[in-house]
GROMACS .gro file of C-alpha atoms in nm:
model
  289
    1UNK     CA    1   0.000   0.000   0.000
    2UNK     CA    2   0.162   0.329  -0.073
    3UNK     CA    3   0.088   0.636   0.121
    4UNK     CA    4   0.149   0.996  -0.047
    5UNK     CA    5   0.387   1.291   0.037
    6UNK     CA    6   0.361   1.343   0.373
    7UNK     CA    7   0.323   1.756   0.360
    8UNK     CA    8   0.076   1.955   0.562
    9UNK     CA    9  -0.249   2.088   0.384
   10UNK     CA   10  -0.350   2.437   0.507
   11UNK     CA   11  -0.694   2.280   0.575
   12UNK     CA   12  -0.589   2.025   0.793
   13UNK     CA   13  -0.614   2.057   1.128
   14UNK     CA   14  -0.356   2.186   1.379
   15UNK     CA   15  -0.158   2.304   1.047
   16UNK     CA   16  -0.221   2.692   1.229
   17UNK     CA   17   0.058   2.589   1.487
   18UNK     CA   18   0.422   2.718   1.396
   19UNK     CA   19   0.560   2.365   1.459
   20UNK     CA   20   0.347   2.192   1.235
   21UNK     CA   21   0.333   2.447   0.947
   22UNK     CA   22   0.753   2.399   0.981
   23UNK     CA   23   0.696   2.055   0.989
   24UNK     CA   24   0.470   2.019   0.659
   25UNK     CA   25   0.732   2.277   0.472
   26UNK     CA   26   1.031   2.024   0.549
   27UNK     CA   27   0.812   1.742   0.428
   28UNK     CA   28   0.753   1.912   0.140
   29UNK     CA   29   1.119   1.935   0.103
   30UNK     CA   30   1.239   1.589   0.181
   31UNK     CA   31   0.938   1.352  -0.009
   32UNK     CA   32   0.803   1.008   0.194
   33UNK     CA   33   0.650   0.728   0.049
   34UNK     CA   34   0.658   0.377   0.198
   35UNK     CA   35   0.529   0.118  -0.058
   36UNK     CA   36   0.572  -0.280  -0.053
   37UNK     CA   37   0.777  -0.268   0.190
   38UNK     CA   38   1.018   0.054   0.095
   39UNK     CA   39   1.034   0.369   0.213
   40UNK     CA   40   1.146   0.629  -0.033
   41UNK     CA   41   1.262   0.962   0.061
   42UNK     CA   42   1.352   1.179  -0.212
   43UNK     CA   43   1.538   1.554  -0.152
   44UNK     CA   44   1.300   1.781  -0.324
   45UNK     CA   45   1.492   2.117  -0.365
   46UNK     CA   46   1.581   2.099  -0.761
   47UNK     CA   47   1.649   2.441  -0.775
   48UNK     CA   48   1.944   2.423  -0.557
   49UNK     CA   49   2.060   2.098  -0.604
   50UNK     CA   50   1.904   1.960  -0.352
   51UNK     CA   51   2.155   2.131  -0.045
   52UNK     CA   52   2.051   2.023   0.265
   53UNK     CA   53   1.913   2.274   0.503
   54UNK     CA   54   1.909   2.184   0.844
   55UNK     CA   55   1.539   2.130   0.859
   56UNK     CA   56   1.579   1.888   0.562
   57UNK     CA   57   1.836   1.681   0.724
   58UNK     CA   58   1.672   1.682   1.064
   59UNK     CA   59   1.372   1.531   0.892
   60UNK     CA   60   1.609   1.257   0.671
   61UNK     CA   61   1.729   1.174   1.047
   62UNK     CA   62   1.361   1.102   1.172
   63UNK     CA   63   1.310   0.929   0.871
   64UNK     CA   64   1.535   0.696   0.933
   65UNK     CA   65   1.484   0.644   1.289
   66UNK     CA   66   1.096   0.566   1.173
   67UNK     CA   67   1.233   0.330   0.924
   68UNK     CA   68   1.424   0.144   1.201
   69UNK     CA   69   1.141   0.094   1.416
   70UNK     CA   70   0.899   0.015   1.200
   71UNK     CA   71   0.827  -0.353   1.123
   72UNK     CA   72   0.640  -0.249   0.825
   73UNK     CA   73   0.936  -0.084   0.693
   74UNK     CA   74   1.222  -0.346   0.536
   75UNK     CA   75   1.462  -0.148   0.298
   76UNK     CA   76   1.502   0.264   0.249
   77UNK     CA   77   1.568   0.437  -0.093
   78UNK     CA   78   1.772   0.731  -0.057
   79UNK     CA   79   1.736   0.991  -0.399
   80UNK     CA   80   1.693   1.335  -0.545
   81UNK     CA   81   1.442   1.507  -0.804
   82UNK     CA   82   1.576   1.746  -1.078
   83UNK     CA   83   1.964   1.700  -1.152
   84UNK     CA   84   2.201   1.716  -0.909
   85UNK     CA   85   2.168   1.465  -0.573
   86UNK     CA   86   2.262   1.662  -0.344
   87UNK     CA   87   2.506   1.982  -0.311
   88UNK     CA   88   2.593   1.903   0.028
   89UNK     CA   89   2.495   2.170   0.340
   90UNK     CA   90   2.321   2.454   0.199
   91UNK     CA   91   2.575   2.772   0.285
   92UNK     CA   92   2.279   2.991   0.265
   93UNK     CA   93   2.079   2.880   0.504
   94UNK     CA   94   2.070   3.110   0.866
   95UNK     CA   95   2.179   2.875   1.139
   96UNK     CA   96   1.963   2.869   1.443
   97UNK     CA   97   1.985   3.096   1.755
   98UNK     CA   98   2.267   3.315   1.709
   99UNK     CA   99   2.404   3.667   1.615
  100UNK     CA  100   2.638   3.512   1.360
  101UNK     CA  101   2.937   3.551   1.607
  102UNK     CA  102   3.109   3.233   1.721
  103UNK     CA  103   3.274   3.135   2.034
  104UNK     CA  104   3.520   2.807   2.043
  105UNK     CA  105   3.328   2.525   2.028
  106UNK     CA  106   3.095   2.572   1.839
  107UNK     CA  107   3.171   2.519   1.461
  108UNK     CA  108   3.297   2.158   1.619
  109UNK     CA  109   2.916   2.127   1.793
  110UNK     CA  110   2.771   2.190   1.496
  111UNK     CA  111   2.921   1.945   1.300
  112UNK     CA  112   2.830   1.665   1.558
  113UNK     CA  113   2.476   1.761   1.597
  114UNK     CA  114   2.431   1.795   1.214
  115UNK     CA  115   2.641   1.627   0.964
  116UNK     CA  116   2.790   1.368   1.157
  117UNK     CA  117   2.414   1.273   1.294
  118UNK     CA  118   2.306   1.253   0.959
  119UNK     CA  119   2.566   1.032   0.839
  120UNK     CA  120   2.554   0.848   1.167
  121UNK     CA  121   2.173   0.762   1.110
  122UNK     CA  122   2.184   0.639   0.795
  123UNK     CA  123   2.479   0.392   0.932
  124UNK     CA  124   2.338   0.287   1.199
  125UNK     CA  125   1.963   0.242   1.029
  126UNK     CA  126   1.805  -0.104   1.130
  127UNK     CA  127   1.692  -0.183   0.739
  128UNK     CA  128   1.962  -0.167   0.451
  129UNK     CA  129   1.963   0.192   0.277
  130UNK     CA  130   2.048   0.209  -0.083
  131UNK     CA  131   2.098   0.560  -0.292
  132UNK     CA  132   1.999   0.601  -0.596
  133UNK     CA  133   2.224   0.867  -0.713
  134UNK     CA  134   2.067   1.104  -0.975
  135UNK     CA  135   2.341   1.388  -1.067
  136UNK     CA  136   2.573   1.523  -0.903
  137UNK     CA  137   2.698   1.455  -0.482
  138UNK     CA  138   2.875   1.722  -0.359
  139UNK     CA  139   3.063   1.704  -0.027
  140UNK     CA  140   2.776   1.616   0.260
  141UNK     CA  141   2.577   1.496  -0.036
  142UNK     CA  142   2.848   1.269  -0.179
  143UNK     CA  143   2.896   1.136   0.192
  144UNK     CA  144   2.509   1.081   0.231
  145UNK     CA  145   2.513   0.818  -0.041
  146UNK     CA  146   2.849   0.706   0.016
  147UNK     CA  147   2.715   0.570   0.385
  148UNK     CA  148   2.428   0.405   0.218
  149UNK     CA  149   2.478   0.007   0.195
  150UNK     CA  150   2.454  -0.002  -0.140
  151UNK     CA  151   2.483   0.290  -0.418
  152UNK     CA  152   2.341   0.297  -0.768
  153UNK     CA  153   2.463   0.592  -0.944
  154UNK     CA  154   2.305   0.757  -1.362
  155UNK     CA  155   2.606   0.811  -1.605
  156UNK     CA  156   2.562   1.148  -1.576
  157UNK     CA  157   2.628   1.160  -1.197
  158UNK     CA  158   2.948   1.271  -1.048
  159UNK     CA  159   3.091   1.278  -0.664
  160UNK     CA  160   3.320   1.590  -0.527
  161UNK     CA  161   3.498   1.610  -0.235
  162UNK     CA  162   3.402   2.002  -0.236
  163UNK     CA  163   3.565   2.066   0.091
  164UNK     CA  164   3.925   2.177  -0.005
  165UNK     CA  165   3.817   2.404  -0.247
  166UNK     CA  166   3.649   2.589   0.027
  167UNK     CA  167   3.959   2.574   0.197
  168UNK     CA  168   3.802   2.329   0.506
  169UNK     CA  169   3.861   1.974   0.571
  170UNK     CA  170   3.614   1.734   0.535
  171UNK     CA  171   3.352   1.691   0.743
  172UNK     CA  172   3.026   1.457   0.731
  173UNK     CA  173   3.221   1.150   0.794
  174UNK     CA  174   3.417   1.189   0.501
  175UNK     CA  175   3.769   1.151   0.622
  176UNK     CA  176   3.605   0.853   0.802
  177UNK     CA  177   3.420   0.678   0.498
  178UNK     CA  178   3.636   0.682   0.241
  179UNK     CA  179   3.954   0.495   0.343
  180UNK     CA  180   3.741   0.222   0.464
  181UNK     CA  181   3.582   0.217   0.105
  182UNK     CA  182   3.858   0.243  -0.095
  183UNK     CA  183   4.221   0.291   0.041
  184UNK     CA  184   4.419   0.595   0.254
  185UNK     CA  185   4.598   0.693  -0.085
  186UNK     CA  186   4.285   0.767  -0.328
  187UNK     CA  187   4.097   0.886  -0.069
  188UNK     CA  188   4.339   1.165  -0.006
  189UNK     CA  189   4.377   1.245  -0.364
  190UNK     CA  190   3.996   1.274  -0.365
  191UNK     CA  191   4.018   1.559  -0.071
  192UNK     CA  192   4.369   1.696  -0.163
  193UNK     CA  193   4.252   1.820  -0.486
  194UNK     CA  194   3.853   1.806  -0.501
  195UNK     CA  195   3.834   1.706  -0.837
  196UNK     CA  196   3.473   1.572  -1.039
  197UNK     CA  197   3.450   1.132  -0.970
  198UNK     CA  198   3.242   1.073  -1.266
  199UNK     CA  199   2.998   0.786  -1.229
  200UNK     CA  200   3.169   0.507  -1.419
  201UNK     CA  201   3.533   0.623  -1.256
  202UNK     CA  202   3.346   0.597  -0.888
  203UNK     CA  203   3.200   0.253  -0.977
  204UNK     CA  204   3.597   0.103  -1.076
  205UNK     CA  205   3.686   0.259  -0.719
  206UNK     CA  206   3.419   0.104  -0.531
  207UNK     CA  207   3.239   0.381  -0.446
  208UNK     CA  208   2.965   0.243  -0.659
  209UNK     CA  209   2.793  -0.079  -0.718
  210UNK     CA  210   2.649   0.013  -1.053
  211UNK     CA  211   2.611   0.268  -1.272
  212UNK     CA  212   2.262   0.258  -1.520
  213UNK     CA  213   2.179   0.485  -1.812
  214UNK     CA  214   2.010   0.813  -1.668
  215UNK     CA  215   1.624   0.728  -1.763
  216UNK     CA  216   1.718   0.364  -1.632
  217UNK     CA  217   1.819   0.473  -1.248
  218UNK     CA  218   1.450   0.444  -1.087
  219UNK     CA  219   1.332   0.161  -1.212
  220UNK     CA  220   1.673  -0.022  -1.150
  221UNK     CA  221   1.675   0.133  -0.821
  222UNK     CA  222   1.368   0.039  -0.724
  223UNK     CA  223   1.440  -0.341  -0.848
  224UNK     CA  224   1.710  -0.343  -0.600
  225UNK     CA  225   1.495  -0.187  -0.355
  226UNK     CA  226   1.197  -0.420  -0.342
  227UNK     CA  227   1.497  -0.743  -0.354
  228UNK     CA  228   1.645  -0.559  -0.001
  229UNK     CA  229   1.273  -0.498   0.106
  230UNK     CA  230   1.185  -0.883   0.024
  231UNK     CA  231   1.491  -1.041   0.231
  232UNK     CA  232   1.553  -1.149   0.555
  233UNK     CA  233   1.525  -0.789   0.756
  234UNK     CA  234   1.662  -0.915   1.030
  235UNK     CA  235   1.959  -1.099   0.890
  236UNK     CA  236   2.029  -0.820   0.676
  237UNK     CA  237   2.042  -0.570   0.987
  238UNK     CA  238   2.280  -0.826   1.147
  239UNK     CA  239   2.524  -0.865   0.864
  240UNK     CA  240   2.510  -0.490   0.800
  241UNK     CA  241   2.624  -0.438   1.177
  242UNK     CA  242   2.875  -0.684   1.159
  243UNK     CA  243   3.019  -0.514   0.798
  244UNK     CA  244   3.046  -0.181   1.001
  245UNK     CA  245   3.182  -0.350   1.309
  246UNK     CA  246   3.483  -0.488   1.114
  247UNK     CA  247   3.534  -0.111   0.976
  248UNK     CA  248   3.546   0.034   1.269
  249UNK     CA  249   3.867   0.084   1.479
  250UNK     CA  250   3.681   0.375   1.676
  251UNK     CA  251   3.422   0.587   1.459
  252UNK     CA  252   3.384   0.834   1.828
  253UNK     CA  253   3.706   0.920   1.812
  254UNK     CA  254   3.726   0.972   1.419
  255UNK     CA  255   3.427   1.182   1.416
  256UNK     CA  256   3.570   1.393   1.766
  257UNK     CA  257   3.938   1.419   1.558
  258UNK     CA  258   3.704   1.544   1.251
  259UNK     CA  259   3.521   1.776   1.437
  260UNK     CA  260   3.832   1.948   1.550
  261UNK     CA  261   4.027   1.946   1.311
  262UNK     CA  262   3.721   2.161   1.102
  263UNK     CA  263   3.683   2.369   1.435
  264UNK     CA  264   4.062   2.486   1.380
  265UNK     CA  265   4.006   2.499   1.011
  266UNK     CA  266   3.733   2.710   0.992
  267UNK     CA  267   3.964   2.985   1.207
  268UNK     CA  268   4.159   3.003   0.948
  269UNK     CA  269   4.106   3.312   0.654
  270UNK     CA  270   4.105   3.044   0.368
  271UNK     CA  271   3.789   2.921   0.538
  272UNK     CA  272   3.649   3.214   0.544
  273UNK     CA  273   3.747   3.307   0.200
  274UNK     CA  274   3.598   3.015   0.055
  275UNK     CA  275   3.292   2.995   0.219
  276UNK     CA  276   3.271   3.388   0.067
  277UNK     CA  277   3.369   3.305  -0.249
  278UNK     CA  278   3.114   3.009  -0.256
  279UNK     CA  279   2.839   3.272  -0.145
  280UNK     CA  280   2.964   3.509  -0.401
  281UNK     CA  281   2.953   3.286  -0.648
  282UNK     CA  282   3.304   3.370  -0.761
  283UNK     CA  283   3.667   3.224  -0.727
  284UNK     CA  284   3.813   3.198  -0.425
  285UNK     CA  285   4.131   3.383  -0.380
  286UNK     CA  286   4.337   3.160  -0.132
  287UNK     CA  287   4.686   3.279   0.110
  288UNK     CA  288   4.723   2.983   0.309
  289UNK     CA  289   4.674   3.146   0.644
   0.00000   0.00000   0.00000
């Protein structure tokens, strides 16, 4: 049985409360369907890639959490409308409760409470995850789909490790997934020089389990999707524990060393350069101070 978007209708009732009306416009934002078994959630801001405002991946998080404790619920679909995947954090949007002015502490806060939670989630989700990667991943996006179990990725999609060209480190997990996937050395020529993966190049890493003709991705997606969703939940839960678990010398203190490491980083005026010159929409002028 599939249920439609979950979004708030302005006739419904308790929609006049601030939480709710918040609550339908992240909805609308980050799509849910659960059908046969699968629940899809699908980023829903084409118009800028898909960036994840903190609303958005707040509501991914619950998601997930749902997904875990929901019998009805045996595999998730991770993907994107329009045709990028996902940007990564969106710059742009305000953060929550401050003047702008930060104190130490708190750039390494955020990135526990926010991209490391997301990250976190869909690792430690109870039913396998798969992405279905539509266009381009871009820094938290890339590391969104590259914590997924199992990634399908369109020929036309691409992954960047954005980071250094903003003149930060990588945050997200990303310093913490990709060695495990694919090696210390081309993981560090991914961040060193935050160059375009395309699709087919990510797939010969292992980044990738398959990459499908464009107009092919949903309906091979959702193949895989309702195979995950038609196995043993359990077992699969199990044996995706016990995958991590033999990856992980100590993900706490990789995500603490992560956090700051971009805490120092984003002292620094590169950092603040690039974030500017990302904002500006222009290129960023680095000193290496």
């Amino acid at each position: 049985m599939t249920s439609a978007p979950l979004s708030d209708s302005p006739d419904s009732p308790g929609t006049s409360d601030a939480s709710a009306a918040a609550a339908g416009a992240s909805d609308s934002l980050i799509l849910h369907t659960t059908d046969n078994g699968v629940a899809t959630l699908t980023l829903n801001r084409p118009e800028a890639h898909n960036a994840l405002t903190p609303d958005q991946r707040e509501r991914i998080i619950d998601r997930l959490a749902e997904a875990s404790a929901d019998p009805a619920v045996r595999a998730v679909l991770i993907t994107a409308r329009g045709k990028g995947f996902c940007a990564g954090a969106d710059l742009r949007a305000p953060r929550a409760g401050g003047s702008g002015e930060r104190v130490a502490g708190d750039v390494a806060r955020l990135i526990r409470g926010g991209a490391q939670r997301l990250v976190g989630a869909v690792l430690d989700c109870e039913k396998p995850v798969l992405a279905a990667v539509n266009g381009t991943a871009a820094g938290l996006g890339a590391h969104l789909a590259f914590a997924c179990d199992l990634v399908l990725a369109a020929e036309s999609a691409r992954f960047i490790e954005v980071f250094v060209r903003r003149g930060l480190v990588p945050d997200g997990g990303g310093a913490y997934l990709l060695p495990r996937l694919i090696g210390p050395q081309r993981a560090k020529e991914l961040m060193f020089f935050g160059d375009a993966l395309p699709a087919a190049d990510a797939a010969r890493l292992g980044l990738v389990n398959r990459v499908v003709p464009d107009d092919e991705l949903p309906q091979r997606a959702r193949e895989w999707a309702d195979r995950l969703a038609a196995a043993p939940t359990r077992a699969l839960a199990l044996t995706k524990q016990l995958v991590n678990a033999s990856l992980d010398g100590d993900r706490s203190a990789a995500f603490a060393a992560e956090a700051t490491a971009q805490e120092l980083t984003m002292t620094t005026a590169d950092a603040q350069e690039g974030v500017a010159a990302f904002v500006d929409r222009r290129t960023p002028v680095y000193r290496g101070r």
